[in-house]
């Protein structure tokens, strides 16, 4: 449909019909098998149901098709219903959770994964996914860090853009294999105070602009068609009621012209926030701030028409929002083909291809943190896989809603396949329960009356298996429901029962390689101390067991890098590498009295952002700059030499960091600017070159403008955010 025809359609619609395009109902309003319930909204007024412009959470193609057909037949203008869902890290085929995807440092595979997810979701009629979550995250207590790609703005920006491109197929939304992408949760939802979900955010404007906004902006630049406004307030104003964030920054400064949708009930939540008196006031404030679609509150449905009639909202403002929704429906090809998708999903790629991609993504996401005596890759002849994750299909997060457990490859299955037809024998033993008794996970409390007996029995059996083995792979971790929405934790340890299992097993067989399955950084110092090797496996998804065995056996070198700092202790949170320089930095040596420090723990992470080992033995030289001066329009090159002196293949993400030595505002001690992965065969030596330009040196200056400032800069090329010596150059004025 042309823009003119869309305008003509709009002109034919009544005010009520227009308002209803801005109303989203939960899937349960149309079908009670939808996996989303409508809470306080039900029962839904039949008229609203007939006219509401969109719904979410219907994860069955058959049901969605029926609903669309019935809806179209009843709609006075035959405007199709927009079907949205949370396709976060997989649909039928589940990829590693987003934090694991962040650990790949590989935007290409992340784009391919998004494209595969879009294909499967679109085949069930889904037209919009609420992904990527581009929230910068610095606090491991917040359970939703699992849904982010980490603590760094450059990494997050590249990953958000890659996901948008993957979902939207480069923007050709009429292609039935694609879905439109909704970047969320704008803005600064990841900075929740105390790491407690739904909490408010107190953040300076310069930190918001420099650190928190860039990844959303990259998603927008990549063409995302929708933005979700977040639950939190920013500096006292709920985002869903903030014209400064939704109009000035989002529309005017970032140039976003797509649809803004609220998060679930965020419009209604303006009332408990103490920002709106009642639902009518909430509808007025959210709409005036710039929220186009009200997700599942019903406040727009009940009050927007009346607010226009009262003269509080101009009808042309409603028209603007409705046109944005109609344009999206039109760009998706829904007017010509309301039954877009709804086909067998094996058209672009086969299921085997998507699973092979997922397997590769798992292998790329694994982060090897320790490997004493080169315990890995596994060489033993009697290998015991012990622990609650040794034979578990619970390898997918709560956000892979359509993902089924049945096709998940457990570690046991991966190991059985990897060691079939070899002389290596494997044994499996669960060792302990996944949780301590009476632990609250997400929305339920785990309790077992026979917990103690069960654990005694499992421990005895595990110790027998460990004494048979020459190597133990200990498979520990968080419960998948301990990360995700509403899963903040004030303790970042593994369950006690698992730490005890490690201690007991290591006493019997010290050759322990520990795998940790988790959706957030954990405090792993005692686990690391008792293990010869330690590898983070995240929540790896459908191909978990296969991808992990590919790395454990050396078929693939470990290549993941930490996308978030892993702390010594929860008391260090929020923790991130790119902190602002202080006037009293702690010296590298000594107690550091009267400098910024903790008495009882280091300032730095146990394992910092960007860190991860590979096989082989790789060294990197100090960087060399091609010139000492950089002009405003010029470019200089920084080079380092990477050499694999070991006898195994190695894969490393080489990272470029900069520091502005003196500026009108205090600057971070280091900031990632670029990264690249290199694979080196044994004995191989390679030059790594990065370009540095003036645009990389810009920041939110003391005068409230973006730009660079002449002066001295330091530059590192290193294998983590903590390693290496810097070179220097000067930006000329
Ligand atoms: C609430 C969550 O915060 C958001 O991430 C999600 O997309 C919506 N619910 C819809 O399910």
PDB file of N, CA, C and O in Angstrom, residues 616-676:
ATOM      1  N   UNK A 616      46.785 -23.760  23.196  1.00  0.00           N
ATOM      2  CA  UNK A 616      47.998 -23.125  22.679  1.00  0.00           C
ATOM      3  C   UNK A 616      48.614 -22.251  23.757  1.00  0.00           C
ATOM      4  O   UNK A 616      48.187 -22.258  24.916  1.00  0.00           O
ATOM      5  N   UNK A 617      49.605 -21.452  23.391  1.00  0.00           N
ATOM      6  CA  UNK A 617      50.290 -20.590  24.360  1.00  0.00           C
ATOM      7  C   UNK A 617      50.590 -19.283  23.637  1.00  0.00           C
ATOM      8  O   UNK A 617      51.587 -19.158  22.928  1.00  0.00           O
ATOM      9  N   UNK A 618      49.671 -18.330  23.800  1.00  0.00           N
ATOM     10  CA  UNK A 618      49.752 -17.136  22.969  1.00  0.00           C
ATOM     11  C   UNK A 618      50.342 -15.964  23.740  1.00  0.00           C
ATOM     12  O   UNK A 618      49.961 -15.720  24.883  1.00  0.00           O
ATOM     13  N   UNK A 619      51.239 -15.239  23.100  1.00  0.00           N
ATOM     14  CA  UNK A 619      51.765 -14.003  23.707  1.00  0.00           C
ATOM     15  C   UNK A 619      51.473 -12.842  22.763  1.00  0.00           C
ATOM     16  O   UNK A 619      51.355 -13.015  21.551  1.00  0.00           O
ATOM     17  N   UNK A 620      51.328 -11.661  23.373  1.00  0.00           N
ATOM     18  CA  UNK A 620      51.060 -10.475  22.560  1.00  0.00           C
ATOM     19  C   UNK A 620      52.088  -9.412  22.916  1.00  0.00           C
ATOM     20  O   UNK A 620      52.435  -9.238  24.087  1.00  0.00           O
ATOM     21  N   UNK A 621      52.579  -8.713  21.899  1.00  0.00           N
ATOM     22  CA  UNK A 621      53.597  -7.681  22.153  1.00  0.00           C
ATOM     23  C   UNK A 621      52.929  -6.392  22.617  1.00  0.00           C
ATOM     24  O   UNK A 621      51.715  -6.245  22.515  1.00  0.00           O
ATOM     25  N   UNK A 622      53.720  -5.435  23.087  1.00  0.00           N
ATOM     26  CA  UNK A 622      53.190  -4.099  23.366  1.00  0.00           C
ATOM     27  C   UNK A 622      52.792  -3.448  22.039  1.00  0.00           C
ATOM     28  O   UNK A 622      53.373  -3.757  20.992  1.00  0.00           O
ATOM     29  N   UNK A 623      51.834  -2.521  22.081  1.00  0.00           N
ATOM     30  CA  UNK A 623      51.411  -1.901  20.819  1.00  0.00           C
ATOM     31  C   UNK A 623      52.395  -0.824  20.341  1.00  0.00           C
ATOM     32  O   UNK A 623      53.085  -0.210  21.154  1.00  0.00           O
ATOM     33  N   UNK A 624      52.415  -0.615  19.036  1.00  0.00           N
ATOM     34  CA  UNK A 624      53.249   0.441  18.445  1.00  0.00           C
ATOM     35  C   UNK A 624      52.332   1.318  17.601  1.00  0.00           C
ATOM     36  O   UNK A 624      51.504   0.806  16.845  1.00  0.00           O
ATOM     37  N   UNK A 625      52.453   2.653  17.774  1.00  0.00           N
ATOM     38  CA  UNK A 625      51.598   3.552  16.977  1.00  0.00           C
ATOM     39  C   UNK A 625      52.345   3.996  15.722  1.00  0.00           C
ATOM     40  O   UNK A 625      53.565   4.174  15.746  1.00  0.00           O
ATOM     41  N   UNK A 626      51.596   4.192  14.636  1.00  0.00           N
ATOM     42  CA  UNK A 626      52.232   4.576  13.367  1.00  0.00           C
ATOM     43  C   UNK A 626      52.696   6.026  13.387  1.00  0.00           C
ATOM     44  O   UNK A 626      53.520   6.435  12.593  1.00  0.00           O
ATOM     45  N   UNK A 627      52.129   6.850  14.284  1.00  0.00           N
ATOM     46  CA  UNK A 627      52.536   8.263  14.387  1.00  0.00           C
ATOM     47  C   UNK A 627      52.221   8.731  15.795  1.00  0.00           C
ATOM     48  O   UNK A 627      51.329   8.172  16.443  1.00  0.00           O
ATOM     49  N   UNK A 628      52.943   9.748  16.253  1.00  0.00           N
ATOM     50  CA  UNK A 628      52.653  10.224  17.615  1.00  0.00           C
ATOM     51  C   UNK A 628      51.538  11.263  17.616  1.00  0.00           C
ATOM     52  O   UNK A 628      50.932  11.531  18.647  1.00  0.00           O
ATOM     53  N   UNK A 629      51.262  11.834  16.432  1.00  0.00           N
ATOM     54  CA  UNK A 629      50.201  12.846  16.345  1.00  0.00           C
ATOM     55  C   UNK A 629      49.044  12.341  15.500  1.00  0.00           C
ATOM     56  O   UNK A 629      49.241  11.669  14.492  1.00  0.00           O
ATOM     57  N   UNK A 630      47.844  12.727  15.915  1.00  0.00           N
ATOM     58  CA  UNK A 630      46.644  12.412  15.126  1.00  0.00           C
ATOM     59  C   UNK A 630      45.941  13.725  14.837  1.00  0.00           C
ATOM     60  O   UNK A 630      45.679  14.511  15.757  1.00  0.00           O
ATOM     61  N   UNK A 631      45.659  13.990  13.565  1.00  0.00           N
ATOM     62  CA  UNK A 631      44.918  15.221  13.237  1.00  0.00           C
ATOM     63  C   UNK A 631      43.435  14.899  13.227  1.00  0.00           C
ATOM     64  O   UNK A 631      43.033  13.730  13.191  1.00  0.00           O
ATOM     65  N   UNK A 632      42.604  15.945  13.229  1.00  0.00           N
ATOM     66  CA  UNK A 632      41.163  15.738  13.329  1.00  0.00           C
ATOM     67  C   UNK A 632      40.603  14.859  12.212  1.00  0.00           C
ATOM     68  O   UNK A 632      39.700  14.059  12.413  1.00  0.00           O
ATOM     69  N   UNK A 633      41.150  15.023  11.019  1.00  0.00           N
ATOM     70  CA  UNK A 633      40.618  14.245   9.889  1.00  0.00           C
ATOM     71  C   UNK A 633      41.492  13.022   9.586  1.00  0.00           C
ATOM     72  O   UNK A 633      41.229  12.277   8.652  1.00  0.00           O
ATOM     73  N   UNK A 634      42.550  12.871  10.354  1.00  0.00           N
ATOM     74  CA  UNK A 634      43.529  11.818  10.045  1.00  0.00           C
ATOM     75  C   UNK A 634      43.196  10.478  10.679  1.00  0.00           C
ATOM     76  O   UNK A 634      42.124  10.272  11.256  1.00  0.00           O
ATOM     77  N   UNK A 635      44.133   9.563  10.536  1.00  0.00           N
ATOM     78  CA  UNK A 635      43.953   8.212  11.075  1.00  0.00           C
ATOM     79  C   UNK A 635      45.333   7.706  11.450  1.00  0.00           C
ATOM     80  O   UNK A 635      46.295   7.976  10.738  1.00  0.00           O
ATOM     81  N   UNK A 636      45.456   7.054  12.562  1.00  0.00           N
ATOM     82  CA  UNK A 636      46.733   6.389  12.817  1.00  0.00           C
ATOM     83  C   UNK A 636      46.493   4.903  13.058  1.00  0.00           C
ATOM     84  O   UNK A 636      45.377   4.477  13.348  1.00  0.00           O
ATOM     85  N   UNK A 637      47.557   4.160  12.911  1.00  0.00           N
ATOM     86  CA  UNK A 637      47.428   2.711  13.036  1.00  0.00           C
ATOM     87  C   UNK A 637      48.162   2.258  14.291  1.00  0.00           C
ATOM     88  O   UNK A 637      49.252   2.737  14.576  1.00  0.00           O
ATOM     89  N   UNK A 638      47.558   1.354  15.019  1.00  0.00           N
ATOM     90  CA  UNK A 638      48.220   0.761  16.182  1.00  0.00           C
ATOM     91  C   UNK A 638      48.408  -0.715  15.858  1.00  0.00           C
ATOM     92  O   UNK A 638      47.473  -1.376  15.393  1.00  0.00           O
ATOM     93  N   UNK A 639      49.601  -1.204  16.106  1.00  0.00           N
ATOM     94  CA  UNK A 639      49.916  -2.586  15.728  1.00  0.00           C
ATOM     95  C   UNK A 639      50.500  -3.352  16.910  1.00  0.00           C
ATOM     96  O   UNK A 639      51.271  -2.798  17.683  1.00  0.00           O
ATOM     97  N   UNK A 640      50.145  -4.606  17.016  1.00  0.00           N
ATOM     98  CA  UNK A 640      50.797  -5.497  17.984  1.00  0.00           C
ATOM     99  C   UNK A 640      51.023  -6.837  17.289  1.00  0.00           C
ATOM    100  O   UNK A 640      50.424  -7.114  16.244  1.00  0.00           O
ATOM    101  N   UNK A 641      51.904  -7.626  17.870  1.00  0.00           N
ATOM    102  CA  UNK A 641      52.183  -8.942  17.259  1.00  0.00           C
ATOM    103  C   UNK A 641      51.670 -10.036  18.190  1.00  0.00           C
ATOM    104  O   UNK A 641      51.937 -10.032  19.387  1.00  0.00           O
ATOM    105  N   UNK A 642      50.918 -10.931  17.608  1.00  0.00           N
ATOM    106  CA  UNK A 642      50.333 -12.035  18.362  1.00  0.00           C
ATOM    107  C   UNK A 642      51.047 -13.307  17.921  1.00  0.00           C
ATOM    108  O   UNK A 642      51.210 -13.541  16.728  1.00  0.00           O
ATOM    109  N   UNK A 643      51.474 -14.111  18.891  1.00  0.00           N
ATOM    110  CA  UNK A 643      52.224 -15.308  18.517  1.00  0.00           C
ATOM    111  C   UNK A 643      51.755 -16.502  19.340  1.00  0.00           C
ATOM    112  O   UNK A 643      51.630 -16.408  20.565  1.00  0.00           O
ATOM    113  N   UNK A 644      51.496 -17.591  18.672  1.00  0.00           N
ATOM    114  CA  UNK A 644      51.110 -18.831  19.359  1.00  0.00           C
ATOM    115  C   UNK A 644      52.351 -19.717  19.494  1.00  0.00           C
ATOM    116  O   UNK A 644      52.797 -20.327  18.527  1.00  0.00           O
ATOM    117  N   UNK A 645      52.906 -19.754  20.706  1.00  0.00           N
ATOM    118  CA  UNK A 645      54.123 -20.552  20.914  1.00  0.00           C
ATOM    119  C   UNK A 645      53.793 -21.974  21.371  1.00  0.00           C
ATOM    120  O   UNK A 645      54.682 -22.739  21.722  1.00  0.00           O
ATOM    121  N   UNK A 646      52.521 -22.283  21.450  1.00  0.00           N
ATOM    122  CA  UNK A 646      52.122 -23.601  21.947  1.00  0.00           C
ATOM    123  C   UNK A 646      52.005 -24.615  20.826  1.00  0.00           C
ATOM    124  O   UNK A 646      52.335 -24.334  19.669  1.00  0.00           O
ATOM    125  N   UNK A 647      51.494 -25.805  21.197  1.00  0.00           N
ATOM    126  CA  UNK A 647      51.376 -26.827  20.163  1.00  0.00           C
ATOM    127  C   UNK A 647      49.924 -27.171  19.837  1.00  0.00           C
ATOM    128  O   UNK A 647      49.624 -28.217  19.298  1.00  0.00           O
ATOM    129  N   UNK A 648      48.996 -26.256  20.219  1.00  0.00           N
ATOM    130  CA  UNK A 648      47.588 -26.453  19.835  1.00  0.00           C
ATOM    131  C   UNK A 648      47.092 -25.176  19.164  1.00  0.00           C
ATOM    132  O   UNK A 648      47.647 -24.095  19.374  1.00  0.00           O
ATOM    133  N   UNK A 649      46.042 -25.327  18.379  1.00  0.00           N
ATOM    134  CA  UNK A 649      45.445 -24.164  17.714  1.00  0.00           C
ATOM    135  C   UNK A 649      44.852 -23.233  18.778  1.00  0.00           C
ATOM    136  O   UNK A 649      44.276 -23.687  19.767  1.00  0.00           O
ATOM    137  N   UNK A 650      44.980 -21.914  18.588  1.00  0.00           N
ATOM    138  CA  UNK A 650      44.465 -20.946  19.565  1.00  0.00           C
ATOM    139  C   UNK A 650      43.573 -19.937  18.847  1.00  0.00           C
ATOM    140  O   UNK A 650      43.822 -19.591  17.693  1.00  0.00           O
ATOM    141  N   UNK A 651      42.535 -19.475  19.538  1.00  0.00           N
ATOM    142  CA  UNK A 651      41.675 -18.430  18.955  1.00  0.00           C
ATOM    143  C   UNK A 651      41.523 -17.325  19.986  1.00  0.00           C
ATOM    144  O   UNK A 651      41.178 -17.596  21.138  1.00  0.00           O
ATOM    145  N   UNK A 652      41.801 -16.095  19.581  1.00  0.00           N
ATOM    146  CA  UNK A 652      41.761 -14.984  20.541  1.00  0.00           C
ATOM    147  C   UNK A 652      41.022 -13.786  19.979  1.00  0.00           C
ATOM    148  O   UNK A 652      41.141 -13.478  18.796  1.00  0.00           O
ATOM    149  N   UNK A 653      40.290 -13.099  20.874  1.00  0.00           N
ATOM    150  CA  UNK A 653      39.710 -11.820  20.496  1.00  0.00           C
ATOM    151  C   UNK A 653      40.667 -10.735  20.959  1.00  0.00           C
ATOM    152  O   UNK A 653      40.891 -10.558  22.160  1.00  0.00           O
ATOM    153  N   UNK A 654      41.250 -10.068  19.993  1.00  0.00           N
ATOM    154  CA  UNK A 654      42.215  -9.016  20.297  1.00  0.00           C
ATOM    155  C   UNK A 654      41.434  -7.715  20.443  1.00  0.00           C
ATOM    156  O   UNK A 654      40.543  -7.420  19.650  1.00  0.00           O
ATOM    157  N   UNK A 655      41.754  -6.957  21.504  1.00  0.00           N
ATOM    158  CA  UNK A 655      40.912  -5.814  21.879  1.00  0.00           C
ATOM    159  C   UNK A 655      41.701  -4.505  21.859  1.00  0.00           C
ATOM    160  O   UNK A 655      42.828  -4.449  22.344  1.00  0.00           O
ATOM    161  N   UNK A 656      41.081  -3.472  21.313  1.00  0.00           N
ATOM    162  CA  UNK A 656      41.695  -2.139  21.281  1.00  0.00           C
ATOM    163  C   UNK A 656      41.048  -1.270  22.348  1.00  0.00           C
ATOM    164  O   UNK A 656      39.829  -1.081  22.340  1.00  0.00           O
ATOM    165  N   UNK A 657      41.845  -0.751  23.260  1.00  0.00           N
ATOM    166  CA  UNK A 657      41.338   0.126  24.314  1.00  0.00           C
ATOM    167  C   UNK A 657      42.010   1.493  24.230  1.00  0.00           C
ATOM    168  O   UNK A 657      43.183   1.590  23.847  1.00  0.00           O
ATOM    169  N   UNK A 658      41.263   2.533  24.636  1.00  0.00           N
ATOM    170  CA  UNK A 658      41.822   3.890  24.667  1.00  0.00           C
ATOM    171  C   UNK A 658      41.554   4.532  26.016  1.00  0.00           C
ATOM    172  O   UNK A 658      40.606   4.178  26.720  1.00  0.00           O
ATOM    173  N   UNK A 659      42.398   5.513  26.347  1.00  0.00           N
ATOM    174  CA  UNK A 659      42.131   6.357  27.516  1.00  0.00           C
ATOM    175  C   UNK A 659      42.489   7.804  27.172  1.00  0.00           C
ATOM    176  O   UNK A 659      43.571   8.080  26.650  1.00  0.00           O
ATOM    177  N   UNK A 660      41.572   8.691  27.508  1.00  0.00           N
ATOM    178  CA  UNK A 660      41.808  10.124  27.348  1.00  0.00           C
ATOM    179  C   UNK A 660      42.512  10.574  28.625  1.00  0.00           C
ATOM    180  O   UNK A 660      41.943  10.515  29.715  1.00  0.00           O
ATOM    181  N   UNK A 661      43.760  11.014  28.507  1.00  0.00           N
ATOM    182  CA  UNK A 661      44.580  11.248  29.702  1.00  0.00           C
ATOM    183  C   UNK A 661      44.122  12.483  30.484  1.00  0.00           C
ATOM    184  O   UNK A 661      44.160  12.503  31.715  1.00  0.00           O
ATOM    185  N   UNK A 662      43.678  13.519  29.772  1.00  0.00           N
ATOM    186  CA  UNK A 662      43.211  14.718  30.469  1.00  0.00           C
ATOM    187  C   UNK A 662      42.081  15.352  29.665  1.00  0.00           C
ATOM    188  O   UNK A 662      42.214  15.541  28.449  1.00  0.00           O
ATOM    189  N   UNK A 663      40.977  15.648  30.313  1.00  0.00           N
ATOM    190  CA  UNK A 663      39.809  16.126  29.566  1.00  0.00           C
ATOM    191  C   UNK A 663      38.967  17.043  30.446  1.00  0.00           C
ATOM    192  O   UNK A 663      39.225  17.176  31.645  1.00  0.00           O
ATOM    193  N   UNK A 664      37.936  17.635  29.856  1.00  0.00           N
ATOM    194  CA  UNK A 664      37.087  18.569  30.619  1.00  0.00           C
ATOM    195  C   UNK A 664      36.163  17.817  31.578  1.00  0.00           C
ATOM    196  O   UNK A 664      35.477  18.415  32.388  1.00  0.00           O
ATOM    197  N   UNK A 665      36.099  16.505  31.434  1.00  0.00           N
ATOM    198  CA  UNK A 665      35.330  15.683  32.362  1.00  0.00           C
ATOM    199  C   UNK A 665      36.161  14.431  32.660  1.00  0.00           C
ATOM    200  O   UNK A 665      36.915  13.986  31.796  1.00  0.00           O
ATOM    201  N   UNK A 666      36.043  13.904  33.856  1.00  0.00           N
ATOM    202  CA  UNK A 666      36.797  12.702  34.218  1.00  0.00           C
ATOM    203  C   UNK A 666      36.427  11.567  33.262  1.00  0.00           C
ATOM    204  O   UNK A 666      35.252  11.338  32.982  1.00  0.00           O
ATOM    205  N   UNK A 667      37.433  10.885  32.747  1.00  0.00           N
ATOM    206  CA  UNK A 667      37.210   9.840  31.736  1.00  0.00           C
ATOM    207  C   UNK A 667      37.501   8.451  32.306  1.00  0.00           C
ATOM    208  O   UNK A 667      38.261   8.318  33.273  1.00  0.00           O
ATOM    209  N   UNK A 668      36.940   7.408  31.679  1.00  0.00           N
ATOM    210  CA  UNK A 668      37.200   6.041  32.153  1.00  0.00           C
ATOM    211  C   UNK A 668      38.682   5.675  32.049  1.00  0.00           C
ATOM    212  O   UNK A 668      39.395   6.193  31.181  1.00  0.00           O
ATOM    213  N   UNK A 669      39.089   4.749  32.917  1.00  0.00           N
ATOM    214  CA  UNK A 669      40.499   4.329  32.910  1.00  0.00           C
ATOM    215  C   UNK A 669      40.857   3.562  31.628  1.00  0.00           C
ATOM    216  O   UNK A 669      42.029   3.473  31.263  1.00  0.00           O
ATOM    217  N   UNK A 670      39.871   3.024  30.960  1.00  0.00           N
ATOM    218  CA  UNK A 670      40.048   2.354  29.663  1.00  0.00           C
ATOM    219  C   UNK A 670      38.679   2.202  29.024  1.00  0.00           C
ATOM    220  O   UNK A 670      37.708   1.943  29.737  1.00  0.00           O
ATOM    221  N   UNK A 671      38.628   2.289  27.729  1.00  0.00           N
ATOM    222  CA  UNK A 671      37.355   2.016  27.017  1.00  0.00           C
ATOM    223  C   UNK A 671      37.643   1.187  25.778  1.00  0.00           C
ATOM    224  O   UNK A 671      38.518   1.542  24.980  1.00  0.00           O
ATOM    225  N   UNK A 672      36.850   0.133  25.611  1.00  0.00           N
ATOM    226  CA  UNK A 672      36.982  -0.694  24.409  1.00  0.00           C
ATOM    227  C   UNK A 672      36.515   0.105  23.198  1.00  0.00           C
ATOM    228  O   UNK A 672      35.472   0.762  23.242  1.00  0.00           O
ATOM    229  N   UNK A 673      37.295   0.046  22.128  1.00  0.00           N
ATOM    230  CA  UNK A 673      36.904   0.764  20.908  1.00  0.00           C
ATOM    231  C   UNK A 673      36.737  -0.162  19.715  1.00  0.00           C
ATOM    232  O   UNK A 673      36.035   0.153  18.765  1.00  0.00           O
ATOM    233  N   UNK A 674      37.416  -1.286  19.739  1.00  0.00           N
ATOM    234  CA  UNK A 674      37.328  -2.195  18.598  1.00  0.00           C
ATOM    235  C   UNK A 674      37.821  -3.575  19.051  1.00  0.00           C
ATOM    236  O   UNK A 674      38.503  -3.671  20.086  1.00  0.00           O
ATOM    237  N   UNK A 675      37.455  -4.594  18.303  1.00  0.00           N
ATOM    238  CA  UNK A 675      37.946  -5.943  18.632  1.00  0.00           C
ATOM    239  C   UNK A 675      37.891  -6.809  17.384  1.00  0.00           C
ATOM    240  O   UNK A 675      37.144  -6.511  16.440  1.00  0.00           O
ATOM    241  N   UNK A 676      38.695  -7.859  17.386  1.00  0.00           N
ATOM    242  CA  UNK A 676      38.757  -8.737  16.218  1.00  0.00           C
ATOM    243  C   UNK A 676      39.234 -10.113  16.668  1.00  0.00           C
ATOM    244  O   UNK A 676      40.117 -10.211  17.520  1.00  0.00           O
TER     245      UNK A 676
END
